[in-house]
Amino acid sequence: MPAPRVVRAGFAPVKGTRHQSYDAVRLDGAGPVGDRAWCVVDVDQRRVLRTVQHPSLVAVSAVPSPDGPALTLPSGATAPGAASSSGEVLTCDYWGRSVTLDLLDGPHSALLSAHLGKPVRLAAAPRRGVVYAGAVTLVSTGTLRELAARTGLGVDDLAARLRPTFVVGSDEPHAEDTWVGREVDLGPARVRVTSRVPRCAVVDLDPVTGERGGRVLAALAAYRPRAATGELLCAVDAEVVVPGTVEVDRPT
């Protein structure tokens, strides 16, 4: 198939926080480098926080640096990027899987605890350690325009709600569904599309404030067939076949 044009790229450096846009994303064999490199942990419960249960995480903006993520809250409060290992290792539950995490020292945990209203710690995650779903997620512009027409939300808003690694150009809504089992070139990189993405209530969270609303799930339910499991599907997951840096093709 012809290589699709990449019109948007992004990920969240801290799992569950705001989905950030980038001019380029480097893919290695495990996926986007820097994607969900950190996570937020409830130490007492030994559990990685999930966005669907802690929607205010979405309001946290995280910018990666070699020393750690720089965090900014809607209030303007910040924590700089410097974060160091505390020497504490904790095995946590994440969607029924056990993951071993390196708890970090620095100002991030206090900032996040105040924002979430409960004691939490920032932790460094092993590559692919706390990721639910595929390494790379793709959605087409046709899909976003179809959902925009059905919800009244903007295309950029919907892209931030669906949190794909790449938005690719296509006039046909849900064209990406036909790519399952196929390889897709993304600039110098290549991915193999493995499955469609089941969606949860996170897509109904405002991508900036974390407030509930938008009725994206209801819009999908009105016209999209459900999976055999009953889940609503939108966008596709993929695995990296050929690593490379994928740049956004912006109009000149």
Coordinates of N, CA and C in Angstrom, one line a residue:
M1 N 0.8 -1.2 0.0 CA 0.0 0.0 0.0 C 0.9 1.2 0.0
P2 N 0.4 2.4 -0.6 CA 1.2 3.6 -0.6 C 1.4 4.1 0.9
A3 N 2.6 4.6 1.1 CA 2.9 5.1 2.5 C 2.0 6.3 2.8
P4 N 1.3 6.3 3.9 CA 0.4 7.4 4.2 C 1.2 8.6 4.8
R5 N 0.6 9.7 4.6 CA 1.3 11.0 5.1 C 1.0 11.1 6.6
V6 N 2.0 11.3 7.4 CA 1.9 11.5 8.8 C 1.6 13.0 9.1
V7 N 0.5 13.3 9.7 CA 0.1 14.7 9.9 C 0.2 15.1 11.4
R8 N 0.3 14.2 12.2 CA 0.5 14.5 13.7 C 1.2 13.3 14.3
A9 N 2.0 13.6 15.3 CA 2.7 12.6 16.1 C 2.7 13.0 17.6
G10 N 2.7 12.0 18.4 CA 2.7 12.4 19.9 C 2.6 11.2 20.8
F11 N 2.9 11.5 22.1 CA 2.7 10.5 23.1 C 2.7 11.2 24.5
A12 N 2.5 10.5 25.5 CA 2.6 11.0 26.9 C 3.8 10.5 27.6
P13 N 4.8 11.4 28.0 CA 6.0 10.9 28.7 C 5.7 10.2 30.0
V14 N 4.7 10.7 30.7 CA 4.2 10.1 32.0 C 2.9 9.5 31.7
K15 N 2.7 8.2 32.0 CA 1.5 7.5 31.6 C 0.3 8.2 32.2
G16 N -0.7 8.4 31.4 CA -2.0 9.0 31.8 C -2.0 10.5 31.8
T17 N -0.9 11.2 31.6 CA -0.9 12.6 31.6 C -1.2 13.1 30.2
R18 N -1.2 14.4 29.9 CA -1.6 15.0 28.7 C -0.8 14.4 27.5
H19 N -1.6 14.1 26.4 CA -0.9 13.6 25.2 C -0.2 14.8 24.5
Q20 N 1.1 14.7 24.3 CA 1.8 15.8 23.8 C 2.1 15.6 22.3
S21 N 2.1 16.7 21.5 CA 2.4 16.6 20.1 C 3.9 16.9 19.9
Y22 N 4.5 16.2 18.9 CA 5.9 16.4 18.6 C 6.1 16.5 17.0
D23 N 7.1 17.2 16.6 CA 7.4 17.3 15.2 C 8.0 16.0 14.6
A24 N 8.5 15.2 15.5 CA 9.1 13.9 15.1 C 9.1 12.9 16.3
V25 N 8.9 11.6 16.0 CA 8.9 10.6 17.0 C 9.9 9.5 16.6
R26 N 10.8 9.1 17.4 CA 11.8 8.1 17.0 C 11.2 6.7 17.5
L27 N 11.1 5.8 16.6 CA 10.7 4.4 16.9 C 11.9 3.5 17.0
D28 N 12.0 2.8 18.1 CA 12.9 1.7 18.1 C 12.1 0.4 18.2
G29 N 12.8 -0.7 18.4 CA 12.0 -2.0 18.4 C 10.9 -2.1 19.3
A30 N 10.9 -1.4 20.4 CA 9.9 -1.4 21.5 C 8.8 -0.4 21.2
G31 N 9.0 0.5 20.4 CA 8.0 1.6 20.1 C 8.5 3.0 20.2
P32 N 7.7 4.0 20.4 CA 8.2 5.4 20.5 C 9.1 5.6 21.7
V33 N 10.3 6.1 21.4 CA 11.3 6.3 22.5 C 10.8 7.5 23.4
G34 N 10.6 7.3 24.7 CA 10.1 8.3 25.6 C 8.7 8.2 25.9
D35 N 8.0 7.3 25.2 CA 6.5 7.1 25.4 C 6.3 6.4 26.8
R36 N 5.6 7.0 27.7 CA 5.2 6.4 29.0 C 6.5 5.9 29.7
A37 N 7.5 6.7 29.6 CA 8.8 6.3 30.3 C 8.7 6.4 31.8
W38 N 7.7 7.1 32.3 CA 7.4 7.2 33.7 C 5.9 6.9 34.0
C39 N 5.6 6.6 35.2 CA 4.2 6.4 35.6 C 4.0 6.9 37.0
V40 N 2.8 6.9 37.4 CA 2.4 7.4 38.8 C 1.9 6.2 39.6
V41 N 2.4 6.0 40.8 CA 2.2 4.8 41.6 C 1.5 5.1 42.9
D42 N 0.5 4.3 43.2 CA 0.0 4.3 44.6 C 0.7 3.2 45.4
V43 N 1.7 3.7 46.2 CA 2.6 2.7 46.8 C 1.8 1.8 47.8
D44 N 0.9 2.4 48.6 CA 0.2 1.6 49.5 C -0.6 0.5 48.9
Q45 N -1.2 0.8 47.7 CA -2.0 -0.2 47.0 C -1.2 -1.0 46.1
R46 N 0.1 -0.6 45.9 CA 1.0 -1.3 44.9 C 0.3 -1.4 43.6
R47 N -0.1 -0.2 43.1 CA -0.8 -0.2 41.8 C -0.4 1.1 41.0
V48 N -0.2 0.8 39.7 CA 0.0 1.9 38.8 C -1.4 2.6 38.5
L49 N -1.4 4.0 38.6 CA -2.6 4.7 38.4 C -3.1 4.6 37.0
R50 N -4.4 4.4 36.8 CA -5.1 4.4 35.5 C -5.8 5.7 35.3
T51 N -5.8 6.2 34.1 CA -6.4 7.4 33.8 C -7.9 7.3 34.0
V52 N -8.5 6.2 33.6 CA -10.0 6.0 33.7 C -10.4 6.2 35.1
Q53 N -9.6 5.9 36.1 CA -9.9 6.0 37.5 C -9.4 7.3 38.1
H54 N -8.5 7.9 37.5 CA -7.9 9.2 38.0 C -7.9 10.2 36.8
P55 N -9.0 10.7 36.3 CA -9.0 11.5 35.1 C -8.3 12.8 35.3
S56 N -8.1 13.3 36.5 CA -7.3 14.6 36.6 C -5.9 14.4 36.2
L57 N -5.4 13.2 36.0 CA -4.0 13.0 35.5 C -3.9 13.7 34.1
V58 N -5.0 13.7 33.3 CA -4.9 14.2 32.0 C -4.5 15.7 32.0
A59 N -4.9 16.4 33.1 CA -4.6 17.8 33.2 C -3.1 18.1 33.4
V60 N -2.3 17.1 33.7 CA -0.9 17.3 34.0 C -0.1 17.3 32.7
S61 N 0.6 18.4 32.4 CA 1.5 18.4 31.2 C 2.9 18.0 31.6
A62 N 3.5 17.0 30.9 CA 4.8 16.5 31.1 C 5.7 16.7 29.9
V63 N 6.9 17.3 30.2 CA 7.8 17.5 29.1 C 9.1 16.7 29.5
P64 N 9.5 15.7 28.6 CA 10.6 14.9 29.0 C 12.0 15.6 28.9
S65 N 12.9 15.1 29.7 CA 14.3 15.6 29.6 C 15.2 14.4 30.0
P66 N 16.5 14.5 29.8 CA 17.3 13.3 30.2 C 17.3 13.1 31.7
D67 N 17.0 14.1 32.5 CA 17.0 13.9 33.9 C 15.6 13.5 34.5
G68 N 14.6 13.6 33.7 CA 13.3 13.3 34.2 C 12.2 14.2 33.6
P69 N 11.0 14.0 33.9 CA 9.9 14.8 33.3 C 9.7 16.1 34.0
A70 N 9.6 17.2 33.3 CA 9.1 18.5 33.9 C 7.6 18.5 33.9
L71 N 7.0 18.7 35.1 CA 5.6 18.6 35.2 C 5.0 20.0 35.4
T72 N 3.8 20.3 34.8 CA 3.1 21.5 35.0 C 1.6 21.2 35.2
L73 N 1.1 21.8 36.3 CA -0.4 21.7 36.6 C -1.2 22.8 36.0
P74 N -2.5 22.6 35.9 CA -3.3 23.7 35.4 C -3.2 25.0 36.2
S75 N -2.9 24.9 37.5 CA -2.7 26.0 38.4 C -1.4 26.8 38.0
G76 N -0.5 26.2 37.2 CA 0.8 26.8 37.0 C 1.9 26.3 37.8
A77 N 1.5 25.5 38.8 CA 2.6 24.9 39.7 C 3.4 23.9 38.9
T78 N 4.7 23.9 39.1 CA 5.6 23.1 38.3 C 6.5 22.3 39.2
A79 N 7.1 21.2 38.6 CA 8.2 20.4 39.2 C 9.2 20.3 38.1
P80 N 10.4 20.6 38.3 CA 11.4 20.5 37.2 C 11.8 19.1 36.8
G81 N 12.6 19.0 35.8 CA 12.8 17.6 35.3 C 13.7 16.7 36.1
A82 N 14.5 17.3 37.0 CA 15.5 16.4 37.7 C 14.7 15.4 38.6
A83 N 15.0 14.1 38.4 CA 14.5 13.1 39.2 C 15.5 12.0 39.3
S84 N 15.8 11.5 40.5 CA 16.8 10.5 40.7 C 16.2 9.3 41.3
S85 N 16.9 8.1 41.1 CA 16.4 6.9 41.7 C 16.5 7.0 43.2
S86 N 15.5 6.5 43.9 CA 15.5 6.5 45.4 C 16.2 5.2 45.9
G87 N 16.4 4.3 45.0 CA 17.0 3.0 45.4 C 15.9 2.0 45.8
E88 N 14.6 2.5 45.8 CA 13.5 1.6 46.2 C 12.9 1.0 44.9
V89 N 12.7 -0.3 44.9 CA 12.0 -1.0 43.8 C 10.7 -1.5 44.3
L90 N 9.7 -1.3 43.5 CA 8.3 -1.8 43.9 C 7.7 -2.6 42.8
T91 N 7.1 -3.7 43.1 CA 6.4 -4.5 42.2 C 4.9 -4.2 42.3
C92 N 4.3 -3.7 41.2 CA 3.0 -3.2 41.2 C 2.1 -4.0 40.3
D93 N 0.8 -3.8 40.5 CA -0.2 -4.4 39.6 C -0.6 -3.3 38.5
Y94 N -0.6 -3.8 37.3 CA -1.1 -2.9 36.2 C -1.9 -3.7 35.3
W95 N -3.2 -3.5 35.3 CA -4.2 -4.2 34.5 C -4.0 -5.7 34.6
G96 N -3.8 -6.2 35.9 CA -3.6 -7.6 36.1 C -2.3 -8.2 35.9
R97 N -1.3 -7.3 35.5 CA 0.1 -7.8 35.3 C 1.0 -7.2 36.3
S98 N 2.0 -7.9 36.7 CA 3.0 -7.4 37.6 C 4.1 -6.7 36.9
V99 N 4.4 -5.5 37.3 CA 5.5 -4.7 36.8 C 6.4 -4.2 37.9
T100 N 7.7 -4.2 37.7 CA 8.7 -3.8 38.7 C 9.2 -2.4 38.3
L101 N 9.0 -1.5 39.2 CA 9.3 -0.1 39.0 C 10.3 0.5 39.9
D102 N 11.1 1.5 39.4 CA 12.1 2.2 40.2 C 11.5 3.5 40.7
L103 N 11.2 3.6 42.0 CA 10.6 4.8 42.6 C 11.6 5.9 42.6
L104 N 11.2 7.1 42.3 CA 12.1 8.2 42.1 C 12.0 9.3 43.2
D105 N 13.1 9.9 43.5 CA 13.1 11.1 44.4 C 13.1 12.3 43.5
G106 N 12.6 13.4 44.1 CA 12.5 14.7 43.4 C 11.1 15.3 43.8
P107 N 10.9 16.5 43.2 CA 9.7 17.3 43.6 C 8.4 16.8 43.0
H108 N 8.5 15.8 42.0 CA 7.3 15.4 41.3 C 6.2 14.7 42.1
S109 N 6.7 13.9 43.0 CA 5.7 13.1 43.8 C 4.8 14.0 44.7
A110 N 5.4 15.0 45.3 CA 4.7 15.9 46.1 C 3.7 16.7 45.3
L111 N 4.1 17.2 44.1 CA 3.2 17.9 43.2 C 2.0 17.1 42.8
L112 N 2.3 15.8 42.3 CA 1.2 14.9 41.9 C 0.3 14.5 43.0
S113 N 0.9 14.4 44.2 CA 0.0 14.0 45.4 C -0.9 15.1 45.7
A114 N -0.5 16.3 45.7 CA -1.4 17.5 45.9 C -2.4 17.6 44.9
H115 N -2.1 17.4 43.6 CA -3.0 17.5 42.5 C -4.1 16.4 42.6
L116 N -3.7 15.2 42.9 CA -4.6 14.0 42.9 C -5.3 13.8 44.2
G117 N -4.8 14.5 45.3 CA -5.5 14.4 46.6 C -5.2 13.1 47.3
K118 N -4.1 12.4 47.0 CA -3.7 11.2 47.6 C -2.2 11.0 47.5
P119 N -1.6 10.3 48.4 CA -0.1 10.1 48.3 C 0.3 9.2 47.1
V120 N 1.1 9.7 46.2 CA 1.6 8.9 45.1 C 3.0 9.1 44.9
R121 N 3.7 8.3 44.1 CA 5.1 8.4 43.8 C 5.3 8.4 42.3
L122 N 6.2 9.1 41.8 CA 6.6 9.0 40.4 C 7.6 7.9 40.3
A123 N 7.5 7.1 39.2 CA 8.4 5.9 39.0 C 8.9 5.9 37.6
A124 N 10.1 5.3 37.4 CA 10.6 5.0 36.1 C 10.1 3.7 35.7
A125 N 9.6 3.6 34.5 CA 9.0 2.3 34.0 C 10.0 1.7 33.0
P126 N 10.0 0.3 33.1 CA 10.8 -0.4 32.0 C 10.1 -0.2 30.7
R127 N 10.9 -0.3 29.6 CA 10.3 -0.2 28.3 C 9.2 -1.2 28.1
R128 N 8.1 -0.8 27.8 CA 6.9 -1.6 27.6 C 6.3 -2.2 28.9
G129 N 6.8 -1.7 30.0 CA 6.5 -2.3 31.3 C 5.1 -1.9 31.8
V130 N 4.6 -0.7 31.5 CA 3.3 -0.4 32.0 C 2.4 0.1 30.9
V131 N 2.5 -0.5 29.7 CA 1.7 -0.1 28.6 C 0.6 -1.1 28.3
Y132 N -0.6 -0.6 28.2 CA -1.8 -1.4 27.9 C -2.1 -1.1 26.4
A133 N -2.0 -2.1 25.6 CA -2.3 -2.0 24.1 C -1.0 -2.0 23.4
G134 N -1.0 -1.7 22.1 CA 0.2 -1.9 21.2 C 1.2 -0.8 21.4
A135 N 2.4 -1.1 20.8 CA 3.5 -0.2 20.9 C 3.2 1.1 20.2
V136 N 2.5 1.0 19.0 CA 2.2 2.2 18.2 C 0.7 2.2 17.9
T137 N 0.1 3.3 17.9 CA -1.3 3.4 17.6 C -1.5 4.4 16.4
L138 N -2.3 4.0 15.4 CA -2.5 4.8 14.2 C -4.0 5.1 14.1
V139 N -4.3 6.4 13.7 CA -5.7 6.7 13.4 C -5.7 7.6 12.2
S140 N -6.7 7.6 11.3 CA -6.7 8.3 10.1 C -7.4 9.7 10.2
T141 N -7.1 10.6 9.4 CA -7.8 11.9 9.4 C -9.3 11.7 9.0
G142 N -9.6 10.7 8.2 CA -10.9 10.4 7.8 C -11.8 10.0 9.0
T143 N -11.2 9.2 9.9 CA -11.8 8.8 11.1 C -12.1 10.0 12.0
L144 N -11.1 10.8 12.2 CA -11.3 12.0 13.0 C -12.3 12.9 12.5
R145 N -12.4 13.1 11.2 CA -13.4 14.0 10.6 C -14.8 13.4 10.8
E146 N -14.9 12.1 10.7 CA -16.2 11.4 10.8 C -16.7 11.6 12.3
L147 N -15.8 11.4 13.2 CA -16.2 11.6 14.6 C -16.5 13.1 14.9
A148 N -15.7 14.0 14.3 CA -16.0 15.4 14.5 C -17.4 15.8 14.0
A149 N -17.8 15.2 12.9 CA -19.2 15.5 12.4 C -20.2 14.9 13.3
R150 N -19.9 13.8 14.0 CA -20.9 13.2 14.8 C -21.0 13.7 16.3
T151 N -19.9 14.3 16.7 CA -19.8 14.8 18.1 C -19.8 16.3 18.2
G152 N -19.4 17.0 17.2 CA -19.3 18.5 17.3 C -18.0 18.9 17.8
L153 N -17.1 18.0 18.1 CA -15.8 18.3 18.7 C -14.8 18.5 17.5
G154 N -13.7 19.3 17.8 CA -12.7 19.5 16.8 C -11.8 18.3 16.5
V155 N -11.3 18.3 15.3 CA -10.4 17.2 14.9 C -9.2 17.1 15.9
D156 N -8.6 18.3 16.2 CA -7.4 18.2 17.1 C -7.8 17.8 18.5
D157 N -9.0 18.2 19.0 CA -9.5 17.7 20.2 C -9.7 16.2 20.2
L158 N -10.2 15.7 19.2 CA -10.4 14.2 19.1 C -9.1 13.5 19.0
A159 N -8.1 14.0 18.3 CA -6.8 13.4 18.2 C -6.2 13.3 19.6
A160 N -6.4 14.3 20.4 CA -5.8 14.3 21.7 C -6.6 13.3 22.6
R161 N -7.9 13.1 22.4 CA -8.7 12.2 23.2 C -8.3 10.7 22.8
L162 N -8.1 10.5 21.6 CA -7.8 9.1 21.1 C -6.3 8.7 21.4
R163 N -5.5 9.7 21.6 CA -4.1 9.6 22.0 C -3.3 8.6 21.0
P164 N -3.4 8.8 19.7 CA -2.6 7.9 18.8 C -1.1 8.4 18.8
T165 N -0.2 7.4 18.5 CA 1.1 7.8 18.2 C 1.2 8.6 16.9
F166 N 0.4 8.2 15.9 CA 0.5 8.9 14.6 C -1.0 9.1 14.1
V167 N -1.2 10.3 13.6 CA -2.4 10.5 12.7 C -2.0 10.6 11.3
V168 N -2.6 9.7 10.5 CA -2.2 9.6 9.1 C -3.3 10.0 8.1
G169 N -2.9 10.6 7.0 CA -3.9 11.1 6.1 C -4.6 10.0 5.3
S170 N -5.9 10.2 5.3 CA -6.8 9.3 4.5 C -8.2 9.9 4.5
D171 N -8.8 10.0 3.3 CA -10.2 10.6 3.2 C -11.2 9.6 3.7
E172 N -11.0 8.3 3.8 CA -12.0 7.3 4.1 C -12.0 7.1 5.6
P173 N -13.2 7.3 6.3 CA -13.3 7.0 7.7 C -12.9 5.6 8.0
H174 N -12.1 5.4 9.0 CA -11.7 4.1 9.5 C -11.0 3.2 8.4
A175 N -10.3 3.9 7.6 CA -9.5 3.2 6.5 C -8.5 2.3 7.2
E176 N -8.0 2.7 8.4 CA -7.0 2.0 9.1 C -7.5 0.6 9.5
D177 N -8.8 0.4 9.6 CA -9.3 -1.0 9.9 C -8.8 -2.0 8.9
T178 N -8.7 -1.6 7.6 CA -8.3 -2.5 6.6 C -6.8 -2.8 6.6
W179 N -6.1 -2.2 7.4 CA -4.6 -2.4 7.5 C -4.2 -3.5 8.4
V180 N -5.1 -4.0 9.2 CA -4.8 -5.1 10.1 C -4.2 -6.3 9.4
G181 N -3.0 -6.7 9.9 CA -2.3 -7.8 9.3 C -1.3 -7.3 8.2
R182 N -1.3 -6.0 7.9 CA -0.4 -5.5 6.8 C 0.7 -4.6 7.4
E183 N 1.7 -4.4 6.6 CA 2.8 -3.5 7.0 C 2.6 -2.1 6.4
V184 N 2.9 -1.1 7.2 CA 2.7 0.3 6.7 C 4.0 1.0 6.9
D185 N 4.5 1.7 5.9 CA 5.7 2.5 5.9 C 5.3 3.9 6.5
L186 N 6.1 4.4 7.4 CA 5.9 5.7 8.0 C 7.2 6.4 7.9
G187 N 7.5 7.1 6.8 CA 8.8 7.6 6.5 C 9.8 6.5 6.4
P188 N 10.9 6.6 7.2 CA 11.9 5.5 7.1 C 11.6 4.3 8.0
A189 N 10.5 4.4 8.8 CA 10.1 3.3 9.7 C 9.0 2.5 9.0
R190 N 8.9 1.3 9.6 CA 7.8 0.5 9.1 C 7.1 -0.2 10.3
V191 N 5.8 -0.3 10.3 CA 5.1 -1.0 11.4 C 4.2 -2.1 10.8
R192 N 3.9 -3.0 11.6 CA 2.9 -4.1 11.2 C 1.6 -3.9 12.1
V193 N 0.5 -3.6 11.4 CA -0.7 -3.4 12.1 C -1.3 -4.7 12.6
T194 N -1.6 -4.8 13.9 CA -1.9 -6.0 14.6 C -3.4 -6.2 14.9
S195 N -4.1 -5.1 15.3 CA -5.4 -5.2 15.8 C -6.1 -3.8 15.9
R196 N -7.4 -3.8 16.0 CA -8.1 -2.5 16.3 C -8.1 -2.3 17.8
V197 N -8.3 -1.0 18.1 CA -8.1 -0.6 19.5 C -9.4 -0.5 20.2
P198 N -9.6 -1.3 21.3 CA -10.8 -1.1 22.2 C -10.8 0.2 22.9
R199 N -11.9 0.8 23.0 CA -12.0 2.1 23.7 C -12.7 2.1 25.0
C200 N -12.3 3.0 25.9 CA -12.9 3.1 27.2 C -13.3 4.5 27.5
A201 N -13.7 4.8 28.7 CA -14.2 6.1 29.0 C -13.2 7.2 28.9
V202 N -11.9 6.9 28.8 CA -10.9 7.9 28.7 C -11.1 8.9 27.5
V203 N -11.7 8.3 26.4 CA -12.0 9.2 25.2 C -13.0 10.2 25.5
D204 N -13.8 10.1 26.6 CA -14.8 11.1 26.9 C -14.3 12.2 27.9
L205 N -13.0 12.1 28.2 CA -12.3 13.1 29.0 C -11.8 14.3 28.2
D206 N -12.1 15.5 28.6 CA -11.5 16.7 28.0 C -10.0 16.5 28.0
P207 N -9.3 16.6 26.9 CA -7.8 16.3 26.8 C -6.9 17.3 27.5
V208 N -7.5 18.4 27.9 CA -6.7 19.4 28.6 C -7.1 19.5 30.1
T209 N -8.4 19.4 30.4 CA -8.8 19.5 31.8 C -9.0 18.2 32.5
G210 N -9.3 17.1 31.8 CA -9.6 15.9 32.4 C -11.1 15.8 32.8
E211 N -11.9 16.8 32.5 CA -13.3 16.8 32.9 C -14.1 15.9 31.9
R212 N -15.1 15.2 32.4 CA -15.8 14.3 31.6 C -16.8 15.0 30.7
G213 N -17.0 14.5 29.5 CA -17.9 15.1 28.5 C -17.4 14.7 27.1
G214 N -18.2 15.1 26.1 CA -17.8 14.8 24.7 C -18.6 13.7 24.0
R215 N -19.0 12.7 24.8 CA -19.8 11.7 24.2 C -19.2 11.0 23.0
V216 N -17.9 10.8 23.0 CA -17.3 10.1 21.9 C -17.7 8.6 21.9
L217 N -17.7 8.0 23.1 CA -18.2 6.6 23.1 C -19.6 6.4 22.6
A218 N -20.5 7.3 22.9 CA -21.9 7.2 22.4 C -21.9 7.4 20.9
A219 N -21.1 8.3 20.4 CA -21.0 8.5 18.9 C -20.5 7.2 18.3
L220 N -19.5 6.6 18.8 CA -19.0 5.3 18.2 C -20.1 4.2 18.3
A221 N -20.8 4.2 19.4 CA -21.8 3.1 19.6 C -22.9 3.3 18.6
A222 N -23.2 4.5 18.1 CA -24.3 4.7 17.2 C -24.0 4.2 15.8
Y223 N -22.8 4.0 15.4 CA -22.5 3.6 14.0 C -21.5 2.5 13.9
R224 N -20.7 2.2 14.9 CA -19.6 1.3 14.8 C -20.1 -0.1 15.4
P225 N -19.8 -1.2 14.6 CA -20.1 -2.5 15.2 C -19.1 -2.8 16.4
R226 N -19.7 -3.5 17.4 CA -18.8 -3.8 18.5 C -18.0 -5.1 18.3
A227 N -16.9 -5.2 19.0 CA -16.2 -6.5 19.0 C -17.0 -7.6 19.6
A228 N -16.5 -8.8 19.4 CA -17.2 -10.0 20.1 C -17.2 -9.8 21.6
T229 N -16.3 -9.1 22.1 CA -16.2 -8.9 23.6 C -17.2 -7.8 24.0
G230 N -17.8 -7.1 23.1 CA -18.7 -6.0 23.4 C -18.0 -4.6 23.4
E231 N -16.7 -4.6 23.2 CA -16.0 -3.3 23.2 C -16.2 -2.6 21.9
L232 N -16.1 -1.2 22.0 CA -16.1 -0.3 20.9 C -14.7 -0.2 20.4
L233 N -14.5 -0.2 19.1 CA -13.2 -0.2 18.5 C -13.0 1.1 17.7
C234 N -11.8 1.7 17.8 CA -11.5 2.9 17.0 C -10.0 3.0 17.0
A235 N -9.4 3.1 15.8 CA -7.9 3.2 15.5 C -7.4 1.8 15.6
V236 N -6.1 1.7 15.3 CA -5.4 0.4 15.3 C -4.1 0.5 16.0
D237 N -3.7 -0.7 16.5 CA -2.4 -0.9 17.2 C -1.4 -1.5 16.2
A238 N -0.2 -1.3 16.4 CA 0.9 -1.8 15.5 C 2.1 -2.1 16.3
E239 N 3.0 -2.9 15.7 CA 4.3 -3.2 16.3 C 5.4 -2.7 15.3
V240 N 6.5 -2.4 15.8 CA 7.6 -1.8 14.9 C 8.3 -3.0 14.2
V241 N 8.4 -2.9 12.9 CA 9.2 -3.8 12.1 C 10.5 -3.3 11.7
V242 N 10.6 -2.0 11.3 CA 11.8 -1.3 11.0 C 11.9 0.0 11.8
P243 N 12.8 0.1 12.7 CA 12.9 1.4 13.5 C 13.3 2.6 12.6
G244 N 13.0 3.7 13.1 CA 13.4 5.0 12.4 C 12.7 6.2 13.0
T245 N 13.1 7.4 12.6 CA 12.5 8.6 13.1 C 11.4 9.0 12.1
V246 N 10.2 9.1 12.6 CA 9.0 9.5 11.8 C 8.8 11.0 12.0
E247 N 8.9 11.8 11.0 CA 8.6 13.2 11.0 C 7.3 13.6 10.5
V248 N 6.7 14.6 11.1 CA 5.4 15.1 10.7 C 5.5 15.9 9.4
D249 N 4.7 15.5 8.5 CA 4.7 16.2 7.2 C 3.7 17.4 7.2
R250 N 4.3 18.6 7.6 CA 3.4 19.7 7.7 C 3.3 20.5 6.4
P251 N 2.1 21.1 6.1 CA 1.9 21.8 4.8 C 2.9 23.0 4.8
T252 N 3.4 23.2 3.6 CA 4.4 24.3 3.4 C 3.6 25.6 2.8

